[in-house]
Each structure stands twice: as structure tokens, then as C-alpha cells.
Amino acid sequence: MSMLTRRRLLSRAALSATAGATGTGLRVGGTAATAAVSGGLATGCDADTDPDTDPTGGPRGDLRFPTGFSWGAATSAYQVEGATKEDGRGESVWDTFSRTPGRTRNGDTGDIAADHYHRYADDLDLMRDLGLGSYRFSISWPRIQPDGTGTPNQRGLDFYRRLVDGLHERGISPMATLFHWDLPQTLQDAGGWENRDTAYRFAEYAEVLFRGLGDRVPVWLTINEPKTVVQNGYLHGHHAPGFQDPQAAYLVAHHLQLAHGLAVETLRATDSTARIGPALNLHPCYPADDSAEAAGASHLYDGYENRLYLDSILKGSYPADVLADLGPGSRMARGIRDGDLKTISAPIDLLAVQYYTPYYVTGTGGTVTRWPTSQADWQQIYPDGMYDILTRVTRDYGPVPLTVTENGLPQADTLSPDGTVDDAGRISFLRDHMAAAHRAVTDGVPLESYHVWSLLDNFEWAEGYDQRWGLVYVDYPTQRRVPKRSALWYREVIRANGL
Ligand code: FCB
């Protein structure tokens, strides 16, 4: 049984490292927070926490980040905006998927979500009050091009102009993701990401934004977590468009990366000085035991989880072991055309890393759980994984400026009668992961910013509203925002630029 076949049997693998050369895809000139990394990064990890310290206490100031390090929070359009039928917005695959009975928990949809489309000005004030230096959000393609192509919808563009201007007015730097999974349904009807043409439509859409907002957005992220679209959307079927088709899945992987590269080339063809890069969810993969079989299976697992996206973008080649596992006749292999990898590896300015969980891989290519999980049963809480993945990227791909664009955990947070939300577990989680990131910076990783997932409780895809990932509690019936204890703690971290 190939690894691919075996992986089909795995349940989540949703959120979703070993070649040598330095990253050829790095564009020099980014503002890395630290000096370039040296060859020998440490791999061992010490415990980050001081058990004698109250885990929910304020920062002690022991771990200071470099001057200029930026702290932020992240959201995505479909998860927070709501207003799915307003101002000319078209339908997206997530509208279709979430409205299909049985696809999401409780039949939840993003129709209202956190109503951010209407409440964005208050949310901007909230961000200012937290002291955020950076806000990562995504742009809804069907608001800009309701059918995925052609003349842009001015009202859609205006919304993001207001948002971006509001960020600047409050001294917060905008970081805009072009695609966070809400593909226009019209494009899906024409084959979606299985259709190579979608990558070219994406580049046109990107150009609309580069021209329409370009002077106001200093950092663009192309595709959010291509792997999650591949795995959840096309392997397991848990996400839109809800297919279970491994052959399609890896062709989609190629087209998503082609779309990324085309967007990078498109930006370079404008006179924009903005920076651009992909947003990849990376998972450190470890053998589950000492056997040679586990080592081999873990390496291939790493190929599917990490190298399939890192090697292509940063080295201009797909990992040979993954291509071999897929087989020479795979739809992906047949879909790669001359020049595609050159486009995919068009030099980037920064790499956005999203870290949630490690994988422990057995000799038969399965996975085991080694650490306590969060409310999301796929998420093992392992802060050292943050250190391992950041240092590994730098070691294997060269000193690409890095930003952490997602890290966080869900909890069943509740609003107490005194009007507060005590999410001590989130504070511990964030503190330990930030400490691991700090250790990576100390060891030479050029990490320039860190964004918590998420600013607000929101629509967590197939999990609907059950999982609360926000720093800020959203009381959905009233849409009232209540900063959780973690938000107040984070404000102090930002103020101290450290822990
Ligand atoms: C990531 C997604 C983000 C959110 C978090 C929990 O995979 O990019 O939208 O769902 O997981």
C-alpha cells in the first residue's frame, strides 16, 4: 500500500522537512529581525516553562524579542465577516459546502459569523487597544470578483480599503492573504483547483488587488495552507469542496502552488514595493519509535506534510520520494508542465509559518498521539515543535525571513457572570509557544513577527462555532466582544516585547 493510500485512511491531518541546499527562492532585502542563521542549529529542546511560576501571570520580562519584532493576530474572511449576500458578493465554495446538510457541526455556516463586515471599525479599535502591531486578514475573492473573473466589484474593494485605511490610522500594519479557501463557486463549477485555468484566474484576481490596494498593503500572503485544501478538501472531504479523490488532490496541490508562483510574478510586474510569500502550515514529523521502519515512514510523511510545499517554492523541485510514492502516472505528475517549477519558485520575500501540532509516525505510516490534545482532537500540545519547525526551515532552506502567521488553540470558553472569560489554558499555550519561538530567534532564526490565531472567536470550518479560538470572546447572539484573559495577557506581552 503506498503512503498515499494509507493516508487516505487517516481521519484529520487537517492543519495541516530534508534536502540540503540553501533556498534558491529567497529574495534578498527583507527586514529579518535577526542576523542570518549559522549552519549548526541546535535540535534539542529544553522545557520552556517554569513550573514554579503562575502560568497565567503577566510577562516577567526574561525573554525579550528583538527590537522591531511585531506582534499580531489573524483572521480570515469567511470565518469572521458574515454578510455573505451583501454589496455584490458572489457565492463561494464555503457557502455551498456549509449550507449542505451534514457538512458542518450543527449545520453552522459563515452567513453571520462574527459580523466583522459590519463591525470592522469596532474591531479595529479593539486591535488598537490590544496594542497589535500587525493584523493578518484575508480578502474574499467572491467579494472582489463575484464570478471569479472579470471586472472587479467596487463595493468589495471599498470594504478592504476602509479596513486597510483603518489599520493604518491606528498604527497597525496590514498583512493580507489573497486566498483563504473561499473560492468563487463559479470557478469551482468550472473544475476549481483541478482546473489549471484557476491558477491564471487567481493571478488576475491578485493583480486587481495589487493595483487596487497595493500602495496600502506592505505584505501579501498568497495561498493559505495549500495542504489543507489538498488534504481536507480533496483527500478526506471534510472541507469544501468535500471530495475524496487522491489523484485530484495532488493535482490540486500543484495548481495551488502554480497559483502562488503566478501571483508572485504578477506582483513583481507591478511597481509595488510590497513583500510577498506563501502561508504554509508545517508539521514537524517524528518517528514514533526507534525502528528503521518508523524513520523511513516519518521521512515520507514529512515529504507529504512539508517538503511538497517547501522544496517546490524554495528549491524549485518537488521531493522525489513523494513523486515516486504518487507514481509516474499520477495526475499531479502528468499536470506538471515545463517552466511550472520556475514559476512556483519565483523568489519570495518571506515565508509565513503556521504551527499547531506535531506528528509521530509509525513504521506502517500511521500516527500516534504522544501529548495532551486541545479541544481539537487532532492538536497535540507540543511547544517544542514550534522551535523544531522554525529552526528546521532555516537550516534546510536558508535564512528566509519568517513570520508566524497562525498559532493558537481552541477551548470551550464561557462568559462568566462577572463578564470575564478566564482562558488560563490559552495563556499557558501561547506563553510556551512564544518561548519556543524566542529560543529559535536566539539560535539565529530570522523570525520577524508572530500572529495569534485568532483575534476573534469565529467559524471554525467544519467545526462550526463550537471551538473558540479567539483572544476575544464573541457572544454570538449579541455579537458583543469580550477580551478574554489571554487578550489582556497578550497586551502586556506586546507592551514588553517579550515574556
Ligand atoms: C488553520 C486555518 C485557520 C483556522 C486554524 C484553526 O488551518 O488556516 O483558518 O481554521 O487552522
Short mmCIF file of C-alpha atoms and ligand atoms in Angstrom, two decimals:
data_model
loop_
_atom_site.label_atom_id
_atom_site.label_comp_id
_atom_site.label_asym_id
_atom_site.label_seq_id
_atom_site.Cartn_x
_atom_site.Cartn_y
_atom_site.Cartn_z
CA MET A 1 0.00 0.00 0.00
CA SER A 2 1.52 3.36 -0.90
CA MET A 3 1.75 6.07 1.70
CA LEU A 4 -0.86 7.97 -0.25
CA THR A 5 -3.38 5.17 0.05
CA ARG A 6 -2.65 4.75 3.71
CA ARG A 7 -3.03 8.44 4.35
CA ARG A 8 -6.49 8.38 2.88
CA LEU A 9 -7.48 6.30 5.83
CA LEU A 10 -6.36 8.86 8.35
CA SER A 11 -9.05 10.99 9.78
CA ARG A 12 -7.99 14.59 10.15
CA ALA A 13 -4.47 15.57 9.23
CA ALA A 14 -6.03 18.89 8.53
CA LEU A 15 -3.94 21.72 9.72
CA SER A 16 -2.14 20.98 8.48
CA ALA A 17 11.23 18.76 6.16
CA THR A 18 15.17 17.26 4.34
CA ALA A 19 17.10 18.38 1.50
CA GLY A 20 20.31 20.22 1.73
CA ALA A 21 20.87 23.25 -0.45
CA THR A 22 20.08 26.74 0.68
CA GLY A 23 16.92 28.31 -0.55
CA THR A 24 17.29 29.50 -4.08
CA GLY A 25 13.87 31.07 -3.81
CA LEU A 26 14.82 33.75 -1.32
CA ARG A 27 14.65 37.30 -2.44
CA VAL A 28 17.23 39.31 -0.61
CA GLY A 29 16.23 42.55 1.05
CA GLY A 30 13.57 41.56 3.57
CA THR A 31 13.65 43.01 7.05
CA ALA A 32 14.58 39.98 9.08
CA ALA A 33 14.57 40.63 12.77
CA THR A 34 17.85 38.90 13.40
CA ALA A 35 21.12 38.17 11.73
CA ALA A 36 21.33 35.31 9.28
CA VAL A 37 21.40 31.92 10.80
CA SER A 38 24.55 29.91 11.04
CA GLY A 39 24.86 26.33 9.96
CA GLY A 40 24.54 24.48 13.23
CA LEU A 41 21.15 24.99 14.79
CA ALA A 42 20.55 23.11 17.98
CA THR A 43 17.95 20.39 17.77
CA GLY A 44 17.46 19.59 21.44
CA CYS A 45 14.70 21.37 23.31
CA ASP A 46 14.61 22.24 26.96
CA ALA A 47 11.39 22.78 28.83
CA ASP A 48 10.26 26.34 28.34
CA THR A 49 8.06 26.66 31.34
CA ASP A 50 8.94 27.41 34.87
CA PRO A 51 6.62 25.20 36.87
CA ASP A 52 7.02 27.45 39.89
CA THR A 53 5.53 30.37 38.06
CA ASP A 54 1.82 31.02 37.77
CA PRO A 55 1.19 30.13 34.11
CA THR A 56 -1.36 32.88 33.82
CA GLY A 57 0.81 35.55 35.38
CA GLY A 58 1.93 38.55 33.39
CA PRO A 59 5.16 38.58 31.43
CA ARG A 60 8.25 38.54 33.61
CA GLY A 61 10.41 40.24 31.07
CA ASP A 62 13.00 37.47 30.92
CA LEU A 63 12.54 36.70 27.26
CA ARG A 64 12.77 39.85 25.20
CA PHE A 65 12.30 39.72 21.46
CA PRO A 66 14.46 41.77 19.09
CA THR A 67 13.64 45.42 18.64
CA GLY A 68 11.25 45.75 15.74
CA PHE A 69 9.66 42.35 16.33
CA SER A 70 5.99 42.64 15.54
CA TRP A 71 3.04 41.10 17.37
CA GLY A 72 -0.27 40.47 15.71
CA ALA A 73 -3.39 38.41 15.38
CA ALA A 74 -5.02 36.70 12.43
CA THR A 75 -8.48 36.05 10.96
CA SER A 76 -9.86 35.05 7.59
CA ALA A 77 -12.70 36.46 5.57
CA TYR A 78 -15.20 33.61 5.56
CA GLN A 79 -14.57 32.89 9.23
CA VAL A 80 -15.34 36.37 10.54
CA GLU A 81 -17.03 38.61 8.00
CA GLY A 82 -20.56 37.28 7.60
CA ALA A 83 -22.59 39.48 5.20
CA THR A 84 -22.37 36.76 2.59
CA LYS A 85 -25.05 38.30 0.41
CA GLU A 86 -24.14 41.95 0.67
CA ASP A 87 -22.65 44.55 -1.62
CA GLY A 88 -22.45 42.31 -4.63
CA ARG A 89 -20.51 39.43 -3.09
CA GLY A 90 -20.73 36.22 -5.11
CA GLU A 91 -21.05 32.68 -3.75
CA SER A 92 -18.02 30.78 -2.54
CA VAL A 93 -17.39 27.08 -2.17
CA TRP A 94 -17.74 27.51 1.57
CA ASP A 95 -21.25 28.92 1.17
CA THR A 96 -22.17 25.84 -0.82
CA PHE A 97 -20.41 23.41 1.47
CA SER A 98 -21.65 24.80 4.77
CA ARG A 99 -25.22 25.00 3.53
CA THR A 100 -25.15 21.35 2.52
CA PRO A 101 -26.77 19.28 5.27
CA GLY A 102 -24.35 17.20 7.30
CA ARG A 103 -21.20 19.02 6.25
CA THR A 104 -20.64 21.23 9.31
CA ARG A 105 -21.30 20.76 13.00
CA ASN A 106 -24.82 21.87 13.86
CA GLY A 107 -25.24 22.93 10.24
CA ASP A 108 -23.34 26.13 11.05
CA THR A 109 -22.49 28.50 8.20
CA GLY A 110 -20.47 31.69 7.85
CA ASP A 111 -23.55 33.72 6.92
CA ILE A 112 -23.21 35.90 10.01
CA ALA A 113 -20.01 34.64 11.63
CA ALA A 114 -18.57 37.41 13.82
CA ASP A 115 -20.35 40.05 11.72
CA HIS A 116 -16.99 41.68 11.15
CA TYR A 117 -18.12 43.12 7.81
CA HIS A 118 -20.39 45.47 9.74
CA ARG A 119 -18.38 45.75 12.93
CA TYR A 120 -14.92 46.16 11.48
CA ALA A 121 -14.47 49.68 12.88
CA ASP A 122 -15.10 48.48 16.44
CA ASP A 123 -12.83 45.51 15.81
CA LEU A 124 -10.12 47.89 14.64
CA ASP A 125 -10.46 49.80 17.92
CA LEU A 126 -10.16 46.52 19.77
CA MET A 127 -6.93 45.73 17.92
CA ARG A 128 -5.59 49.17 18.75
CA ASP A 129 -6.48 48.70 22.41
CA LEU A 130 -4.63 45.39 22.45
CA GLY A 131 -1.60 47.13 21.00
CA LEU A 132 -1.36 44.93 17.90
CA GLY A 133 1.41 45.89 15.51
CA SER A 134 0.14 43.70 12.69
CA TYR A 135 -3.21 42.34 11.58
CA ARG A 136 -3.37 39.39 9.23
CA PHE A 137 -6.70 39.10 7.44
CA SER A 138 -7.82 37.59 4.16
CA ILE A 139 -9.65 39.03 1.21
CA SER A 140 -12.76 37.31 -0.01
CA TRP A 141 -12.27 36.58 -3.71
CA PRO A 142 -16.05 36.48 -4.36
CA ARG A 143 -16.41 39.98 -2.90
CA ILE A 144 -13.85 41.25 -5.40
CA GLN A 145 -14.87 39.12 -8.38
CA PRO A 146 -18.28 37.58 -7.71
CA ASP A 147 -17.79 35.03 -10.50
CA GLY A 148 -14.07 34.68 -10.02
CA THR A 149 -13.14 36.65 -13.10
CA GLY A 150 -13.62 39.94 -14.86
CA THR A 151 -14.46 43.45 -13.74
CA PRO A 152 -13.90 43.95 -10.03
CA ASN A 153 -16.79 44.75 -7.72
CA GLN A 154 -16.03 48.23 -6.43
CA ARG A 155 -18.05 47.79 -3.24
CA GLY A 156 -15.94 44.76 -2.34
CA LEU A 157 -12.72 46.64 -2.95
CA ASP A 158 -14.02 49.58 -0.93
CA PHE A 159 -14.58 47.39 2.12
CA TYR A 160 -10.97 46.30 2.17
CA ARG A 161 -9.80 49.86 1.50
CA ARG A 162 -11.71 51.02 4.56
CA LEU A 163 -10.28 48.17 6.59
CA VAL A 164 -6.72 48.81 5.49
CA ASP A 165 -7.01 52.57 5.96
CA GLY A 166 -8.46 51.97 9.42
CA LEU A 167 -5.48 49.81 10.29
CA HIS A 168 -3.03 52.50 9.20
CA GLU A 169 -4.94 55.14 11.15
CA ARG A 170 -4.43 53.03 14.26
CA GLY A 171 -0.77 52.30 13.59
CA ILE A 172 -1.36 48.65 12.73
CA SER A 173 0.37 47.09 9.74
CA PRO A 174 -1.90 45.19 7.33
CA MET A 175 -0.92 41.71 6.19
CA ALA A 176 -3.37 40.49 3.56
CA THR A 177 -3.89 36.89 2.48
CA LEU A 178 -5.18 36.64 -1.08
CA PHE A 179 -6.82 33.25 -0.72
CA HIS A 180 -8.02 31.64 2.48
CA TRP A 181 -10.16 28.91 0.91
CA ASP A 182 -13.28 30.81 -0.21
CA LEU A 183 -13.01 30.06 -3.93
CA PRO A 184 -15.78 31.61 -6.04
CA GLN A 185 -18.33 28.89 -6.68
CA THR A 186 -18.39 29.73 -10.38
CA LEU A 187 -14.75 28.71 -10.63
CA GLN A 188 -15.47 25.52 -8.72
CA ASP A 189 -18.20 24.76 -11.21
CA ALA A 190 -15.55 25.04 -13.92
CA GLY A 191 -13.32 22.48 -12.16
CA GLY A 192 -11.95 24.50 -9.27
CA TRP A 193 -8.31 23.87 -8.43
CA GLU A 194 -8.31 20.71 -10.55
CA ASN A 195 -8.51 23.06 -13.48
CA ARG A 196 -5.15 24.65 -14.30
CA ASP A 197 -7.01 27.69 -15.53
CA THR A 198 -7.96 28.59 -11.94
CA ALA A 199 -4.32 29.41 -11.23
CA TYR A 200 -4.38 32.01 -14.02
CA ARG A 201 -7.69 33.42 -12.76
CA PHE A 202 -6.04 33.72 -9.35
CA ALA A 203 -3.17 35.73 -10.80
CA GLU A 204 -5.67 38.11 -12.42
CA TYR A 205 -7.53 38.49 -9.15
CA ALA A 206 -4.23 39.14 -7.39
CA GLU A 207 -3.41 41.85 -9.90
CA VAL A 208 -6.73 43.57 -9.20
CA LEU A 209 -5.75 43.74 -5.54
CA PHE A 210 -2.15 44.73 -6.13
CA ARG A 211 -3.40 47.64 -8.21
CA GLY A 212 -6.41 48.45 -6.05
CA LEU A 213 -4.80 48.24 -2.61
CA GLY A 214 -1.15 47.74 -3.36
CA ASP A 215 0.17 51.01 -2.02
CA ARG A 216 -1.54 50.40 1.30
CA VAL A 217 -0.60 46.74 1.95
CA PRO A 218 3.07 46.14 2.78
CA VAL A 219 2.83 42.33 3.00
CA TRP A 220 0.82 39.94 0.83
CA LEU A 221 0.40 36.26 1.52
CA THR A 222 -0.64 34.23 -1.48
CA ILE A 223 -2.41 30.96 -0.60
CA ASN A 224 -3.28 29.98 2.94
CA GLU A 225 -2.29 26.40 3.70
CA PRO A 226 -2.47 24.76 0.28
CA LYS A 227 -2.01 21.46 2.11
CA THR A 228 -5.29 21.84 3.96
CA VAL A 229 -7.16 22.32 0.71
CA VAL A 230 -5.40 19.24 -0.65
CA GLN A 231 -5.96 17.05 2.39
CA ASN A 232 -9.24 18.25 3.83
CA GLY A 233 -10.87 19.45 0.65
CA TYR A 234 -9.81 16.63 -1.70
CA LEU A 235 -8.48 13.66 0.32
CA HIS A 236 -10.72 13.44 3.36
CA GLY A 237 -13.59 15.58 2.16
CA HIS A 238 -14.04 17.42 5.47
CA HIS A 239 -13.70 20.82 3.86
CA ALA A 240 -15.05 22.41 0.71
CA PRO A 241 -15.36 21.20 -1.94
CA GLY A 242 -15.70 17.94 0.00
CA PHE A 243 -14.10 15.39 -2.33
CA GLN A 244 -12.26 12.16 -1.55
CA ASP A 245 -10.09 11.78 -4.58
CA PRO A 246 -6.33 11.36 -4.05
CA GLN A 247 -5.49 11.76 -7.72
CA ALA A 248 -7.32 15.05 -7.86
CA ALA A 249 -5.84 16.10 -4.52
CA TYR A 250 -2.25 16.20 -5.67
CA LEU A 251 -3.06 17.81 -8.98
CA VAL A 252 -4.73 20.47 -6.85
CA ALA A 253 -1.51 20.71 -4.80
CA HIS A 254 0.36 21.55 -8.00
CA HIS A 255 -2.16 24.08 -9.25
CA LEU A 256 -2.34 25.85 -5.89
CA GLN A 257 1.42 26.24 -5.93
CA LEU A 258 1.37 27.37 -9.53
CA ALA A 259 -1.17 29.99 -8.49
CA HIS A 260 1.15 31.10 -5.71
CA GLY A 261 4.05 31.50 -8.12
CA LEU A 262 1.99 33.32 -10.72
CA ALA A 263 0.84 35.79 -8.05
CA VAL A 264 4.44 36.43 -7.02
CA GLU A 265 5.40 37.07 -10.66
CA THR A 266 2.39 39.33 -11.04
CA LEU A 267 3.40 41.46 -8.08
CA ARG A 268 6.92 41.79 -9.46
CA ALA A 269 5.50 43.02 -12.74
CA THR A 270 3.89 45.97 -10.97
CA ASP A 271 5.95 48.76 -9.45
CA SER A 272 4.88 47.69 -5.96
CA THR A 273 7.42 47.60 -3.16
CA ALA A 274 5.21 45.26 -1.13
CA ARG A 275 6.61 41.95 0.07
CA ILE A 276 5.03 38.61 -0.74
CA GLY A 277 5.19 34.97 0.33
CA PRO A 278 3.17 31.82 0.93
CA ALA A 279 1.45 30.79 4.18
CA LEU A 280 2.28 27.15 4.93
CA ASN A 281 1.11 25.02 7.80
CA LEU A 282 4.14 22.97 8.72
CA HIS A 283 4.20 19.93 10.94
CA PRO A 284 7.34 18.54 12.49
CA CYS A 285 7.23 14.78 11.87
CA TYR A 286 8.99 12.44 14.26
CA PRO A 287 9.36 8.66 14.14
CA ALA A 288 7.04 7.13 16.74
CA ASP A 289 9.73 4.65 17.81
CA ASP A 290 13.37 3.77 17.19
CA SER A 291 12.78 1.37 14.30
CA ALA A 292 14.19 1.88 10.82
CA GLU A 293 10.64 1.48 9.50
CA ALA A 294 9.36 4.37 11.59
CA ALA A 295 12.29 6.53 10.47
CA GLY A 296 11.55 5.79 6.82
CA ALA A 297 7.81 6.30 7.14
CA SER A 298 8.31 9.52 9.07
CA HIS A 299 10.58 10.85 6.34
CA LEU A 300 7.99 10.20 3.65
CA TYR A 301 5.25 11.62 5.86
CA ASP A 302 7.36 14.73 6.17
CA GLY A 303 7.51 14.82 2.39
CA TYR A 304 3.75 14.99 2.14
CA GLU A 305 3.35 17.39 5.05
CA ASN A 306 6.22 19.78 4.49
CA ARG A 307 8.67 19.20 1.63
CA LEU A 308 5.98 19.01 -1.02
CA TYR A 309 5.42 22.72 -0.42
CA LEU A 310 8.80 23.90 0.86
CA ASP A 311 11.03 22.25 -1.76
CA SER A 312 8.94 23.44 -4.65
CA ILE A 313 8.75 27.04 -3.50
CA LEU A 314 12.24 27.37 -2.06
CA LYS A 315 14.25 24.96 -4.20
CA GLY A 316 12.30 24.70 -7.41
CA SER A 317 11.74 20.95 -7.31
CA TYR A 318 9.23 18.52 -5.89
CA PRO A 319 10.58 15.92 -3.47
CA ALA A 320 11.48 12.78 -5.42
CA ASP A 321 10.20 10.42 -2.72
CA VAL A 322 6.73 11.96 -2.78
CA LEU A 323 6.58 11.95 -6.58
CA ALA A 324 7.70 8.31 -6.58
CA ASP A 325 5.08 7.44 -3.97
CA LEU A 326 2.39 9.11 -6.07
CA GLY A 327 3.63 7.22 -9.11
CA PRO A 328 4.78 8.45 -12.53
CA GLY A 329 1.28 8.20 -13.93
CA SER A 330 -0.33 10.32 -11.22
CA ARG A 331 -2.48 13.22 -12.30
CA MET A 332 -0.07 15.50 -10.50
CA ALA A 333 2.98 14.19 -12.36
CA ARG A 334 1.13 14.48 -15.65
CA GLY A 335 -0.01 18.01 -14.78
CA ILE A 336 3.45 19.50 -14.30
CA ARG A 337 4.50 21.47 -17.37
CA ASP A 338 7.86 22.87 -18.39
CA GLY A 339 8.51 26.09 -16.53
CA ASP A 340 5.98 25.47 -13.77
CA LEU A 341 8.58 24.91 -11.10
CA LYS A 342 10.43 28.02 -12.15
CA THR A 343 7.24 29.97 -11.61
CA ILE A 344 6.49 28.22 -8.32
CA SER A 345 9.96 29.04 -7.03
CA ALA A 346 9.82 32.69 -8.06
CA PRO A 347 11.81 34.43 -5.30
CA ILE A 348 9.74 35.27 -2.25
CA ASP A 349 10.32 37.92 0.40
CA LEU A 350 9.16 35.98 3.42
CA LEU A 351 7.67 32.67 4.45
CA ALA A 352 4.65 32.55 6.72
CA VAL A 353 4.69 29.54 9.03
CA GLN A 354 1.61 28.22 10.79
CA TYR A 355 2.25 25.75 13.57
CA TYR A 356 -0.32 23.78 15.52
CA THR A 357 0.78 20.21 16.10
CA PRO A 358 3.49 17.60 15.55
CA TYR A 359 3.02 14.13 14.05
CA TYR A 360 4.51 10.90 15.37
CA VAL A 361 4.71 8.39 12.58
CA THR A 362 4.77 4.62 12.99
CA GLY A 363 6.58 2.12 10.81
CA THR A 364 3.40 1.41 8.90
CA GLY A 365 2.79 5.07 8.14
CA GLY A 366 0.13 5.66 10.77
CA THR A 367 0.32 8.24 13.52
CA VAL A 368 0.12 8.10 17.29
CA THR A 369 -0.74 10.70 19.87
CA ARG A 370 2.00 11.47 22.33
CA TRP A 371 0.93 14.68 24.05
CA PRO A 372 -2.27 16.04 25.54
CA THR A 373 -4.67 17.33 22.92
CA SER A 374 -6.70 20.52 22.88
CA GLN A 375 -10.43 20.73 22.23
CA ALA A 376 -9.41 19.92 18.65
CA ASP A 377 -8.53 16.24 18.91
CA TRP A 378 -6.00 16.50 16.08
CA GLN A 379 -3.94 19.07 18.00
CA GLN A 380 -1.25 17.73 20.32
CA ILE A 381 0.12 20.44 22.52
CA TYR A 382 3.85 20.41 21.94
CA PRO A 383 5.56 23.81 22.11
CA ASP A 384 8.99 22.40 21.22
CA GLY A 385 7.51 21.61 17.81
CA MET A 386 7.49 25.36 17.20
CA TYR A 387 11.22 25.51 17.85
CA ASP A 388 11.88 22.44 15.74
CA ILE A 389 9.94 23.60 12.71
CA LEU A 390 11.33 27.14 12.73
CA THR A 391 14.93 26.02 13.10
CA ARG A 392 14.48 23.27 10.54
CA VAL A 393 13.17 25.66 7.90
CA THR A 394 16.14 27.93 8.45
CA ARG A 395 18.62 25.08 8.48
CA ASP A 396 17.30 23.36 5.38
CA TYR A 397 16.17 26.30 3.27
CA GLY A 398 18.44 29.16 4.24
CA PRO A 399 17.75 32.44 6.03
CA VAL A 400 14.33 33.19 4.56
CA PRO A 401 12.66 35.85 6.72
CA LEU A 402 9.93 34.08 8.66
CA THR A 403 6.68 35.19 10.23
CA VAL A 404 4.44 33.02 12.34
CA THR A 405 1.01 33.76 10.96
CA GLU A 406 -1.00 31.25 12.98
CA ASN A 407 -0.61 29.58 16.35
CA GLY A 408 -3.25 29.06 19.00
CA LEU A 409 -5.71 26.60 20.44
CA PRO A 410 -9.46 26.15 20.81
CA GLN A 411 -11.24 25.95 24.12
CA ALA A 412 -14.88 25.79 25.15
CA ASP A 413 -14.56 29.26 26.69
CA THR A 414 -17.50 30.61 28.64
CA LEU A 415 -18.53 34.07 29.70
CA SER A 416 -18.75 34.14 33.48
CA PRO A 417 -21.44 36.11 35.32
CA ASP A 418 -18.94 38.84 36.17
CA GLY A 419 -18.44 39.39 32.46
CA THR A 420 -14.96 37.91 32.14
CA VAL A 421 -13.61 34.94 30.23
CA ASP A 422 -10.88 33.08 32.05
CA ASP A 423 -8.89 31.13 29.45
CA ALA A 424 -5.84 30.21 31.51
CA GLY A 425 -5.08 27.28 29.23
CA ARG A 426 -4.67 29.58 26.25
CA ILE A 427 -2.24 31.77 28.17
CA SER A 428 -0.07 28.76 29.05
CA PHE A 429 -0.21 27.54 25.48
CA LEU A 430 0.75 30.87 23.98
CA ARG A 431 3.45 31.57 26.51
CA ASP A 432 5.11 28.20 25.92
CA HIS A 433 4.94 28.52 22.14
CA MET A 434 6.23 32.08 22.22
CA ALA A 435 9.08 30.98 24.47
CA ALA A 436 9.94 28.26 21.93
CA ALA A 437 9.87 30.87 19.15
CA HIS A 438 12.13 33.07 21.25
CA ARG A 439 14.59 30.22 21.60
CA ALA A 440 14.58 29.80 17.83
CA VAL A 441 15.30 33.51 17.40
CA THR A 442 18.13 33.27 19.91
CA ASP A 443 19.54 30.43 17.85
CA GLY A 444 19.55 32.57 14.73
CA VAL A 445 16.18 32.04 13.07
CA PRO A 446 15.15 35.23 11.22
CA LEU A 447 11.67 35.42 12.68
CA GLU A 448 10.19 38.87 12.40
CA SER A 449 6.66 38.60 13.74
CA TYR A 450 4.14 36.37 15.44
CA HIS A 451 0.37 36.26 14.98
CA VAL A 452 -2.03 34.51 17.28
CA TRP A 453 -4.85 32.53 15.70
CA SER A 454 -7.26 34.13 16.21
CA LEU A 455 -8.22 37.68 17.05
CA LEU A 456 -11.88 36.70 17.45
CA ASP A 457 -13.86 33.55 18.08
CA ASN A 458 -15.13 32.60 14.65
CA PHE A 459 -16.49 29.98 12.24
CA GLU A 460 -14.03 27.11 12.53
CA TRP A 461 -14.89 25.48 9.20
CA ALA A 462 -16.42 22.01 9.62
CA GLU A 463 -16.41 22.51 13.40
CA GLY A 464 -18.72 25.48 13.12
CA TYR A 465 -18.85 27.69 16.21
CA ASP A 466 -18.18 25.01 18.84
CA GLN A 467 -14.47 25.63 19.00
CA ARG A 468 -13.48 29.06 20.25
CA TRP A 469 -10.02 30.07 19.05
CA GLY A 470 -10.14 33.80 19.78
CA LEU A 471 -8.28 36.13 22.09
CA VAL A 472 -11.58 37.93 22.12
CA TYR A 473 -14.80 36.15 23.03
CA VAL A 474 -17.72 36.68 20.68
CA ASP A 475 -21.16 36.37 22.23
CA TYR A 476 -22.83 35.27 19.01
CA PRO A 477 -26.45 36.15 19.90
CA THR A 478 -25.50 39.77 20.61
CA GLN A 479 -22.16 39.89 18.76
CA ARG A 480 -20.69 41.53 21.84
CA ARG A 481 -16.91 41.28 22.05
CA VAL A 482 -15.27 40.45 25.38
CA PRO A 483 -11.46 40.36 25.52
CA LYS A 484 -10.53 37.13 27.26
CA ARG A 485 -7.91 37.00 29.96
CA SER A 486 -5.45 35.86 27.27
CA ALA A 487 -6.05 39.08 25.35
CA LEU A 488 -5.17 41.15 28.38
CA TRP A 489 -2.10 39.00 28.96
CA TYR A 490 -1.11 39.36 25.30
CA ARG A 491 -1.41 43.13 25.56
CA GLU A 492 1.29 43.03 28.23
CA VAL A 493 3.48 40.75 26.13
CA ILE A 494 3.23 43.23 23.30
CA ARG A 495 3.96 46.14 25.59
CA ALA A 496 7.04 44.36 27.00
CA ASN A 497 8.04 42.93 23.62
CA GLY A 498 8.62 39.73 25.47
CA LEU A 499 7.58 37.25 28.09
C1 FCB B 1 -5.83 26.80 10.12
C2 FCB B 1 -6.62 27.71 9.25
C3 FCB B 1 -7.42 28.72 10.01
C4 FCB B 1 -8.04 28.13 11.26
C5 FCB B 1 -6.99 27.45 12.08
C6 FCB B 1 -7.51 26.86 13.37
O1 FCB B 1 -5.64 25.60 9.41
O2 FCB B 1 -5.78 28.37 8.36
O3 FCB B 1 -8.37 29.24 9.15
O4 FCB B 1 -9.05 27.28 10.91
O5 FCB B 1 -6.43 26.42 11.32
#
